[in-house]
Short mmCIF file of C-alpha atoms and ligand atoms in Angstrom, two decimals:
data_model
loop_
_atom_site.label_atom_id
_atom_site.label_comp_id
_atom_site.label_asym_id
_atom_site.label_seq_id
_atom_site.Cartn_x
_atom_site.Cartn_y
_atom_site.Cartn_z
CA UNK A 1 99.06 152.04 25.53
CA UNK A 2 98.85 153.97 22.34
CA UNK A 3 96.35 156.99 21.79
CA UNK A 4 94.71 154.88 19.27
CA UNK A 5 94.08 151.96 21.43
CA UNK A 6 92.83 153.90 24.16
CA UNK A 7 90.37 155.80 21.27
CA UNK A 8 89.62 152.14 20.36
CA UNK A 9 88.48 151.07 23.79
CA UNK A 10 87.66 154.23 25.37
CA UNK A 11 85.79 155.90 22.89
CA UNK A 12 87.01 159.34 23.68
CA UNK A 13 90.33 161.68 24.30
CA UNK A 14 91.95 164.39 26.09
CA UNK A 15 91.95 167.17 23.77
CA UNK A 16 95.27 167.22 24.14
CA UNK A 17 95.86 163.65 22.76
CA UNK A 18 93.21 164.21 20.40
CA UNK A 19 95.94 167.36 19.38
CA UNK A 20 98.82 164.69 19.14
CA UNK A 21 96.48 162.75 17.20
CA UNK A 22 95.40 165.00 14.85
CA UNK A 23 98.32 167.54 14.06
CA UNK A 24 100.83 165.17 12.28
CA UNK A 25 100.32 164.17 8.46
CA UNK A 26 101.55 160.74 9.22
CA UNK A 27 100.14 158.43 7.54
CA UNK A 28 99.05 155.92 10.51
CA UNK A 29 98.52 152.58 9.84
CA UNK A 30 97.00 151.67 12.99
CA UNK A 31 94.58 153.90 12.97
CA UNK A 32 93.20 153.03 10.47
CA UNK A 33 92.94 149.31 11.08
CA UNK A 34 90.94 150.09 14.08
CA UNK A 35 88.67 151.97 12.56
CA UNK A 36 88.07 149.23 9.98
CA UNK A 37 87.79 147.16 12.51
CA UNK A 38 85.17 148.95 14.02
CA UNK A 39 82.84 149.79 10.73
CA UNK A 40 83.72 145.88 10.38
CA UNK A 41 82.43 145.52 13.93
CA UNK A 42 79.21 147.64 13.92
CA UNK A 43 78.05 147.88 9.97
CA UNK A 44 80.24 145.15 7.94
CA UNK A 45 81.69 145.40 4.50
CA UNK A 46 78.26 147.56 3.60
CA UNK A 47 78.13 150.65 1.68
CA UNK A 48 75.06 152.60 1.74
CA UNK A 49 74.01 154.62 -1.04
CA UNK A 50 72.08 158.03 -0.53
CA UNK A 51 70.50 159.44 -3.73
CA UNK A 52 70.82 163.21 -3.57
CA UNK A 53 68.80 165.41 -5.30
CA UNK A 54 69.47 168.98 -5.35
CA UNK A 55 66.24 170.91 -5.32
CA UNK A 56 67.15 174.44 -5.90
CA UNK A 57 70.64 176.62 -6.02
CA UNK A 58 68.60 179.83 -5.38
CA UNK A 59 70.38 180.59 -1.64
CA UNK A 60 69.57 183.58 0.89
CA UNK A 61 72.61 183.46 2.72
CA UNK A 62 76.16 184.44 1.83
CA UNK A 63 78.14 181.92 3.38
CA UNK A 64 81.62 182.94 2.62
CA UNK A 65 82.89 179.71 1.49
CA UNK A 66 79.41 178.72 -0.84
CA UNK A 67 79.26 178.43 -4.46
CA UNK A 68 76.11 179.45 -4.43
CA UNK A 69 75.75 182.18 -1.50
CA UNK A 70 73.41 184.75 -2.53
CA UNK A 71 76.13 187.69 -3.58
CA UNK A 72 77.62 185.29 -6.24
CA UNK A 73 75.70 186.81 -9.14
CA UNK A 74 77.34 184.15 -11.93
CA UNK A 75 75.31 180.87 -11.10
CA UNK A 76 72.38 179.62 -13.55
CA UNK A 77 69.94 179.71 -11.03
CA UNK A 78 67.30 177.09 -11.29
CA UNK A 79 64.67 175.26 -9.30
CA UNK A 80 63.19 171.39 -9.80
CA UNK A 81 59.23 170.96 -9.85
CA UNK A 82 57.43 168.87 -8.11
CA UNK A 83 57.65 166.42 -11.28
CA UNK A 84 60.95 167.04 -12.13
CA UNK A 85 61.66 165.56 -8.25
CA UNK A 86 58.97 162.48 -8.41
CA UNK A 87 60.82 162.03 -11.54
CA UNK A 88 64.35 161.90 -9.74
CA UNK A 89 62.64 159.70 -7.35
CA UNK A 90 61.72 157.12 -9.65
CA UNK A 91 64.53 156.73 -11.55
CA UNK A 92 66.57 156.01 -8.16
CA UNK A 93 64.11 153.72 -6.74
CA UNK A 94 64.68 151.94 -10.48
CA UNK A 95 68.65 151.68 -9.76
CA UNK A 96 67.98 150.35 -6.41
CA UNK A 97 68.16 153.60 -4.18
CA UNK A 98 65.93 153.19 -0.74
CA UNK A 99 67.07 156.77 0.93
CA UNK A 100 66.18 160.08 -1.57
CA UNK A 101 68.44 163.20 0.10
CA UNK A 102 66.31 166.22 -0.60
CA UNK A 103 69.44 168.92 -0.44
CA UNK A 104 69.11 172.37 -1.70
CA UNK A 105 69.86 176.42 -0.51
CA UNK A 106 67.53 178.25 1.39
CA UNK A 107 65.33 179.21 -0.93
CA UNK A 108 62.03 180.68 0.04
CA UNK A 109 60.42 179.62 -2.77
CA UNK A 110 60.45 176.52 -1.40
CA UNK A 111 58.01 177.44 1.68
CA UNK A 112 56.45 174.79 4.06
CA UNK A 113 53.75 174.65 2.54
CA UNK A 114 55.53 173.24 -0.94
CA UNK A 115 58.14 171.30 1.43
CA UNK A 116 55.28 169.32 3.07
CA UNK A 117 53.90 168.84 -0.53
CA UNK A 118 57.01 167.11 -2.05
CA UNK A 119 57.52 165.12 1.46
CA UNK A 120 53.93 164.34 1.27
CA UNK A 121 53.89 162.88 -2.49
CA UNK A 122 57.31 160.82 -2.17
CA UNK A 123 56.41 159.62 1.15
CA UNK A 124 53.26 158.24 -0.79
CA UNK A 125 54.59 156.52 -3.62
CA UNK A 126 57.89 155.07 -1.56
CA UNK A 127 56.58 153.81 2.01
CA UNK A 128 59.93 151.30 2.25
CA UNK A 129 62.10 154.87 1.35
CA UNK A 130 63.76 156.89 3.90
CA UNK A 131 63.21 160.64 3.14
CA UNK A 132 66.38 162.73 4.32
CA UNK A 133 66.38 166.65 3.99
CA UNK A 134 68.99 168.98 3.70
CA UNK A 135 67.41 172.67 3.49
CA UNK A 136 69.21 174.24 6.03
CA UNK A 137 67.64 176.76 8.89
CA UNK A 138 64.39 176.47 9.84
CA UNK A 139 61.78 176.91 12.92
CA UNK A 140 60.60 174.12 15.28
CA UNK A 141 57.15 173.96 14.21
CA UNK A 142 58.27 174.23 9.93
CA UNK A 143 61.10 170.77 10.91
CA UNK A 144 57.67 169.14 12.68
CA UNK A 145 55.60 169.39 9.68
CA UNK A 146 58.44 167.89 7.53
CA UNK A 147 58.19 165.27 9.99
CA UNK A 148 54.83 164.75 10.18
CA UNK A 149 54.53 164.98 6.08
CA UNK A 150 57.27 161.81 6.36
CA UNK A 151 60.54 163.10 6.21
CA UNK A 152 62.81 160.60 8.44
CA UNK A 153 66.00 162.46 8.77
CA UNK A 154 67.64 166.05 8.34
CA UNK A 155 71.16 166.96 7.57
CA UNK A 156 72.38 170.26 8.66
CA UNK A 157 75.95 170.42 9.30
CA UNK A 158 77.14 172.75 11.91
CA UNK A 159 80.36 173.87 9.90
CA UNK A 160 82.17 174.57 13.18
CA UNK A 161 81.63 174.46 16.38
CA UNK A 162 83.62 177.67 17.86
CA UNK A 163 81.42 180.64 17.22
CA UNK A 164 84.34 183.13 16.91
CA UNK A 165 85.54 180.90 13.98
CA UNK A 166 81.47 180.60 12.89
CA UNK A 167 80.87 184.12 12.50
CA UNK A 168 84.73 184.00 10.71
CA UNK A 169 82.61 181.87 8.18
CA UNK A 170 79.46 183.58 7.45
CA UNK A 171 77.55 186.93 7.58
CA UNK A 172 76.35 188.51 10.81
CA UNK A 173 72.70 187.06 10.37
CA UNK A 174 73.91 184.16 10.91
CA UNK A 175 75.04 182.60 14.20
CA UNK A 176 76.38 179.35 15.80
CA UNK A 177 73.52 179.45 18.44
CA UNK A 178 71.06 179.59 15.94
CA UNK A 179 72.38 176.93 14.45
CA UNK A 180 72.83 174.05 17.05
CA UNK A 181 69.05 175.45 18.40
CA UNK A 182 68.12 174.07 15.23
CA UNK A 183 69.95 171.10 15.46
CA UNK A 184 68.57 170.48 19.04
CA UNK A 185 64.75 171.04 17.63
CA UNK A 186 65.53 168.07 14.88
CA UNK A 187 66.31 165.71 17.68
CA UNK A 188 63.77 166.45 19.60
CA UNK A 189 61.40 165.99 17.34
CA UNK A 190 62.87 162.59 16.52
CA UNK A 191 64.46 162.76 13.15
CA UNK A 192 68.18 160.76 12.42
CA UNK A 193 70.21 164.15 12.82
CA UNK A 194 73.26 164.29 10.95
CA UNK A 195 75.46 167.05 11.42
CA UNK A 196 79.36 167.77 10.25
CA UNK A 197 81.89 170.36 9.36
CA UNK A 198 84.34 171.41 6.86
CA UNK A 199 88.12 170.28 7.44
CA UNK A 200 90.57 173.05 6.41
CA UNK A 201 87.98 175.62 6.06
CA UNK A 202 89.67 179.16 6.56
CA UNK A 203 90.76 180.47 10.35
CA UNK A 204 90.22 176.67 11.17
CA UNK A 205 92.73 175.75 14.39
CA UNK A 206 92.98 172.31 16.02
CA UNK A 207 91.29 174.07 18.89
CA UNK A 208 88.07 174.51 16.56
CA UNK A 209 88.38 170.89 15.41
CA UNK A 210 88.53 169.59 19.22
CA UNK A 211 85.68 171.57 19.66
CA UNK A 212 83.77 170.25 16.81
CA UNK A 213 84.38 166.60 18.20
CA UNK A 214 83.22 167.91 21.74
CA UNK A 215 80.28 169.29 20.20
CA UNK A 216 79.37 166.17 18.32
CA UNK A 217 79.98 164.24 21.90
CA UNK A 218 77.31 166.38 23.08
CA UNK A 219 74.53 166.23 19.98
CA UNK A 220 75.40 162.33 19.24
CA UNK A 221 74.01 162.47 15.80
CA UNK A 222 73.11 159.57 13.75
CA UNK A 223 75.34 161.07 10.65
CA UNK A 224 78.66 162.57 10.26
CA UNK A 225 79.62 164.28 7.61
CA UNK A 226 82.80 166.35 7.11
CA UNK A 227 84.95 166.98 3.53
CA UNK A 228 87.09 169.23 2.93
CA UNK A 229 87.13 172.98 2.67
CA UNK A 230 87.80 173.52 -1.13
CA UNK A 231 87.59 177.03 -2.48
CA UNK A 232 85.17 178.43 -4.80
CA UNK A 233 86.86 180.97 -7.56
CA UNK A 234 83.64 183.82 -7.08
CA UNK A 235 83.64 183.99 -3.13
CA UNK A 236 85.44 185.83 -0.13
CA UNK A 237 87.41 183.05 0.06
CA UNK A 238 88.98 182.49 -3.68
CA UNK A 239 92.24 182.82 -2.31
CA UNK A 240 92.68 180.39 0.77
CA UNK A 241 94.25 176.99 0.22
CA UNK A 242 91.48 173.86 -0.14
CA UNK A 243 91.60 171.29 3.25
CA UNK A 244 93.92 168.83 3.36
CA UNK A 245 93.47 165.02 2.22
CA UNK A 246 94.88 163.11 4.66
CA UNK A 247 93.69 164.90 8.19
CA UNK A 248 89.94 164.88 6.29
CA UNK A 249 90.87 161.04 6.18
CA UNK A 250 92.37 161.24 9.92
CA UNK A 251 89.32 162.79 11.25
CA UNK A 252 86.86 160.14 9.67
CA UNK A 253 88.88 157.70 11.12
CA UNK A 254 89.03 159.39 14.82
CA UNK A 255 85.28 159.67 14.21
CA UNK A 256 84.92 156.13 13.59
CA UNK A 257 86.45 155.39 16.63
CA UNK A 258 84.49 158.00 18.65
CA UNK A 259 81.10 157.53 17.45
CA UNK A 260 80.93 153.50 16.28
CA UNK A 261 77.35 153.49 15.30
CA UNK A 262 77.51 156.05 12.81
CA UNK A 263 76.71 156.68 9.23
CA UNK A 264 79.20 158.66 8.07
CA UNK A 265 79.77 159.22 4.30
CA UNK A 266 82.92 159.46 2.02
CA UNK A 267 81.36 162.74 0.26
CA UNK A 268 81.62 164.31 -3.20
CA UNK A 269 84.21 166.89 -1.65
CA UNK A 270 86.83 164.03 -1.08
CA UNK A 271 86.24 162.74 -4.58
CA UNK A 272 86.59 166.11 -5.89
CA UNK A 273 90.33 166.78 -4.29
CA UNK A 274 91.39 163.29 -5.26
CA UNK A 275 90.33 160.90 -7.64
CA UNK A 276 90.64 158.21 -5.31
CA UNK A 277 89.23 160.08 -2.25
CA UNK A 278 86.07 158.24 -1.96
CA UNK A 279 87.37 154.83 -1.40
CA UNK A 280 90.28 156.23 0.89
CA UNK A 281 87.46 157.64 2.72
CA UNK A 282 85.85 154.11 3.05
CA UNK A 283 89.04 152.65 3.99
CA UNK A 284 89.39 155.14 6.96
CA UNK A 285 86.00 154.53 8.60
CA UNK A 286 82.72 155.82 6.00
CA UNK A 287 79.72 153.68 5.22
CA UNK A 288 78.04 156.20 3.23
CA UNK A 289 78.24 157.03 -0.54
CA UNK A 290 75.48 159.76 -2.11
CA UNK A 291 75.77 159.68 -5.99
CA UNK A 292 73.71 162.12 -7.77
CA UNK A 293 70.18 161.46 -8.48
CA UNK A 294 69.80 165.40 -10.05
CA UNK A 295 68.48 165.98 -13.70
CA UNK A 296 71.66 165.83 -15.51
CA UNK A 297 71.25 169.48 -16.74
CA UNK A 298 71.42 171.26 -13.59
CA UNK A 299 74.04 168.90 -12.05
CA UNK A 300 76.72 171.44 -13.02
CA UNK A 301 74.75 174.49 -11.82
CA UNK A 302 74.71 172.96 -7.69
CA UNK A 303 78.78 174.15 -7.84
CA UNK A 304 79.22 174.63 -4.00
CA UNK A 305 83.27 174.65 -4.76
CA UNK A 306 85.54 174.65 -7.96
CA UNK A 307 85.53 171.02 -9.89
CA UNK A 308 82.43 169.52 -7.96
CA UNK A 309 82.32 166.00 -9.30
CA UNK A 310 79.34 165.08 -11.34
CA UNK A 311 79.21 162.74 -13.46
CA UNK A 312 81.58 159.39 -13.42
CA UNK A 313 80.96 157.32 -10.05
CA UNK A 314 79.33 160.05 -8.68
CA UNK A 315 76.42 160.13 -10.93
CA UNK A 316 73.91 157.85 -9.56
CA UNK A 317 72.77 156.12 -12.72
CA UNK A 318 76.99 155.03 -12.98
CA UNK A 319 75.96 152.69 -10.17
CA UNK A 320 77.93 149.87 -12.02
CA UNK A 321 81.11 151.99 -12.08
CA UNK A 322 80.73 153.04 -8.41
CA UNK A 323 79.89 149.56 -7.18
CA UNK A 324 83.16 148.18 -9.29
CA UNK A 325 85.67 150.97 -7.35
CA UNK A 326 84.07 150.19 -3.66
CA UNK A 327 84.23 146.71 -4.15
CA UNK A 328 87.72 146.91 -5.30
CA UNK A 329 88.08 148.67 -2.22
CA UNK A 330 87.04 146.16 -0.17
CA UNK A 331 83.30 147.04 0.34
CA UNK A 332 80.03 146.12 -1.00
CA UNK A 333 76.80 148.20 -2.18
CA UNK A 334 73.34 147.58 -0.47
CA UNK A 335 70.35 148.13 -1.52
CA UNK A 336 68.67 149.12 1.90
CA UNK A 337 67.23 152.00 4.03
CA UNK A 338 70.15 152.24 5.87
CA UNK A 339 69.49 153.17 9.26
CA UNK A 340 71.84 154.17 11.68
CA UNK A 341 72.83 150.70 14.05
CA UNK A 342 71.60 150.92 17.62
CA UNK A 343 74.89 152.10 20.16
CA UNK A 344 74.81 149.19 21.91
CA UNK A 345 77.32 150.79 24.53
CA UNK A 346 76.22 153.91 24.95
CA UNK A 347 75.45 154.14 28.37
CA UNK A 348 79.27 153.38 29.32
CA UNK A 349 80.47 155.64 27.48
CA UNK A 350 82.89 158.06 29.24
CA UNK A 351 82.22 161.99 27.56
CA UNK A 352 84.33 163.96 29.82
CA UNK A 353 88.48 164.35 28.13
N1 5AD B 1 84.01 173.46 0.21
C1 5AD B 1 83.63 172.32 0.83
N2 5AD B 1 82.40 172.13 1.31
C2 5AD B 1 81.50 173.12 1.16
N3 5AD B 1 80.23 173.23 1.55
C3 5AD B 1 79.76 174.43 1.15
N4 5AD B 1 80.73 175.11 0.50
C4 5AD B 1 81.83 174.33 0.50
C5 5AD B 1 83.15 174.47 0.02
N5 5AD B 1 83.55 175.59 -0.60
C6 5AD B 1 79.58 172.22 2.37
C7 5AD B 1 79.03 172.81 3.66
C8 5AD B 1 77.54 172.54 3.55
C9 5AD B 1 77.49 171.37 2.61
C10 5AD B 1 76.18 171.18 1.92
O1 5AD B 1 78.50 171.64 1.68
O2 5AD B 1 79.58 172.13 4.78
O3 5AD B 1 76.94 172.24 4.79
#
């Protein structure tokens, strides 16, 4: 039988097939139809859209690879207000967005107290609305009053799962352990976890890539995303080459296979290395699309890597343009909350390699 079939039916790998899987830049046809036929299986020809809205670019860590780390003195720093986000809000529900993707650096300005405010308000005005944050590190009790304010999901990705490669990545006050702790709290507490990693990132190995799939076995988060590592021209890593195309496009595929049930988007990074990124991203196993729902002014300011994409398909009020490319794709935009399917098999399912 061939690897893919047994991904197909077994759900999981050796790491050392997931290795033979992984390491060519084939382009393989048959994986790919079975991870079509899987999306097919568990979500249909539906796209959902996320409407992201980046609250601040003020950051207190120095992530290596970030835009927008705190040593980077060159970005217009700016935060929304509480109108300028209701604001956001409304326009998107307008256009037909049900999930609002509260993403922004750690920035303490934004303390509980004004998190819970702006979870609070939206949570008010949009009861039929999932509320999905994105504000990185935080303690137990701060993620439980998100929660209990109304906030339905959380996306922290974990960047990589090998902590030699982790601390590779970022500054010493930062740590792996830390990290997946967090993670760990979010589930507990019952939010739609999404978590993820950069493909290509700098000192990446396959070994750190298996390990990032093991990892993932172990959290089973409701999201997935990954892009690709592309450099920023005012960090550490200016000079390292920007993740490849087609083992990002491998990897969503493998992760279709691995985890059926979930969301996993064709994000902004894949646009941004190729024009057509998105919808090859779709083809190979995503469900998920997040256009921009930012004021258009600070769009450009949230630059995480060189070229972000902003405006065209990836600016949510272009929802005509983006629904035109996914459908020539094959897919279609809903307008729906979007919540992960139920794994219907998941007791069965083998986790050992
Ligand atoms: N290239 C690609 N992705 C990046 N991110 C941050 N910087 C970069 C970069 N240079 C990703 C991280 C983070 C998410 C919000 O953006 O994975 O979790």
């Amino acid at each position: 039988m061939s690897l893919v079939k047994t991904l197909y039916r077994t759900r999981n790998l050796s790491d050392a097939e997931l290795s033979t899987l992984l390491e060519t830049d084939r382009f393989d046809p048959e994986l790919l139809r079975r991870a079509e036929d899987r999306r097919r299986e568990f979500y249909g020809s539906d796209v959902y859209l996320r409407g992201l809205i980046e609250l601040t670019n003020y950051c207190k860590n120095d992530c290596f690879y970030c835009g927008i780390r705190r040593s980077n003195a060159l970005p217009d720093r700016y935060r929304l207000s509480l109108d300028e986000i209701l604001n956001c809000c409304k326009v998107g529900y307008e256009l037909g967005y049900r999930t609002f993707v509260l993403q922004g650096g750690e920035d303490p300005f934004f303390n509980d107290d004004r998190i819970v405010e702006i979870v609070s308000d939206i949570r008010k005005r949009y009861q039929d609305c999932a509320i999905t944050l994105s504000l990185g590190e935080h303690s137990r009790e701060s993620y439980q009053r998100f929660f209990d304010a109304g906030a339905n999901r959380y996306l922290l990705r974990h960047e990589t799962a090998n902590s030699d490669h982790y601390a590779k990545l970022h500054p010493n006050s930062m740590s792996l352990e830390h990290r997946k702790q967090c993670l760990w709290h979010l589930k507990e507490i019952g939010y739609q976890v999404g978590s993820g990693f950069m493909v290509g990132s700098p000192f990446q190995t396959m070994e750190c890539l298996i390990e990032d799939l093991r990892f993932l076995q172990q959290l089973k988060p409701s999201m997935i995303g990954i892009g690709p590592f592309i450099v920023h021209r005012d960090t550490p890593f200016a000079h390292y080459p920007s993740g490849s195309l087609t083992l990002t496009l491998r990897l969503i595929a493998v992760l279709r296979l691995m985890f059926p049930y979930a969301l996993i988007p064709a994000t902004t990074a894949l646009g941004t290395i190729d024009p057509l990124g998105r919808e090859m991203g779709l083809r190979a196993g995503a469900n998920v699309v997040m256009p921009n729902l930012s004021p258009v002014e600070v769009r450009k300011k949230y630059e995480l890597y060189d070229n972000k994409l902003h405006t065209e398909k990836e600016a949510a009020e272009n929802k005509a343009l983006l629904a035109n490319s996914i459908a020539a794709a094959g897919y279609t935009i809903v307008t729906d909350i979007g919540n992960v399917k139920p794994d219907k098999e998941d007791a069965g399912v083998k986790l050992e390699g």
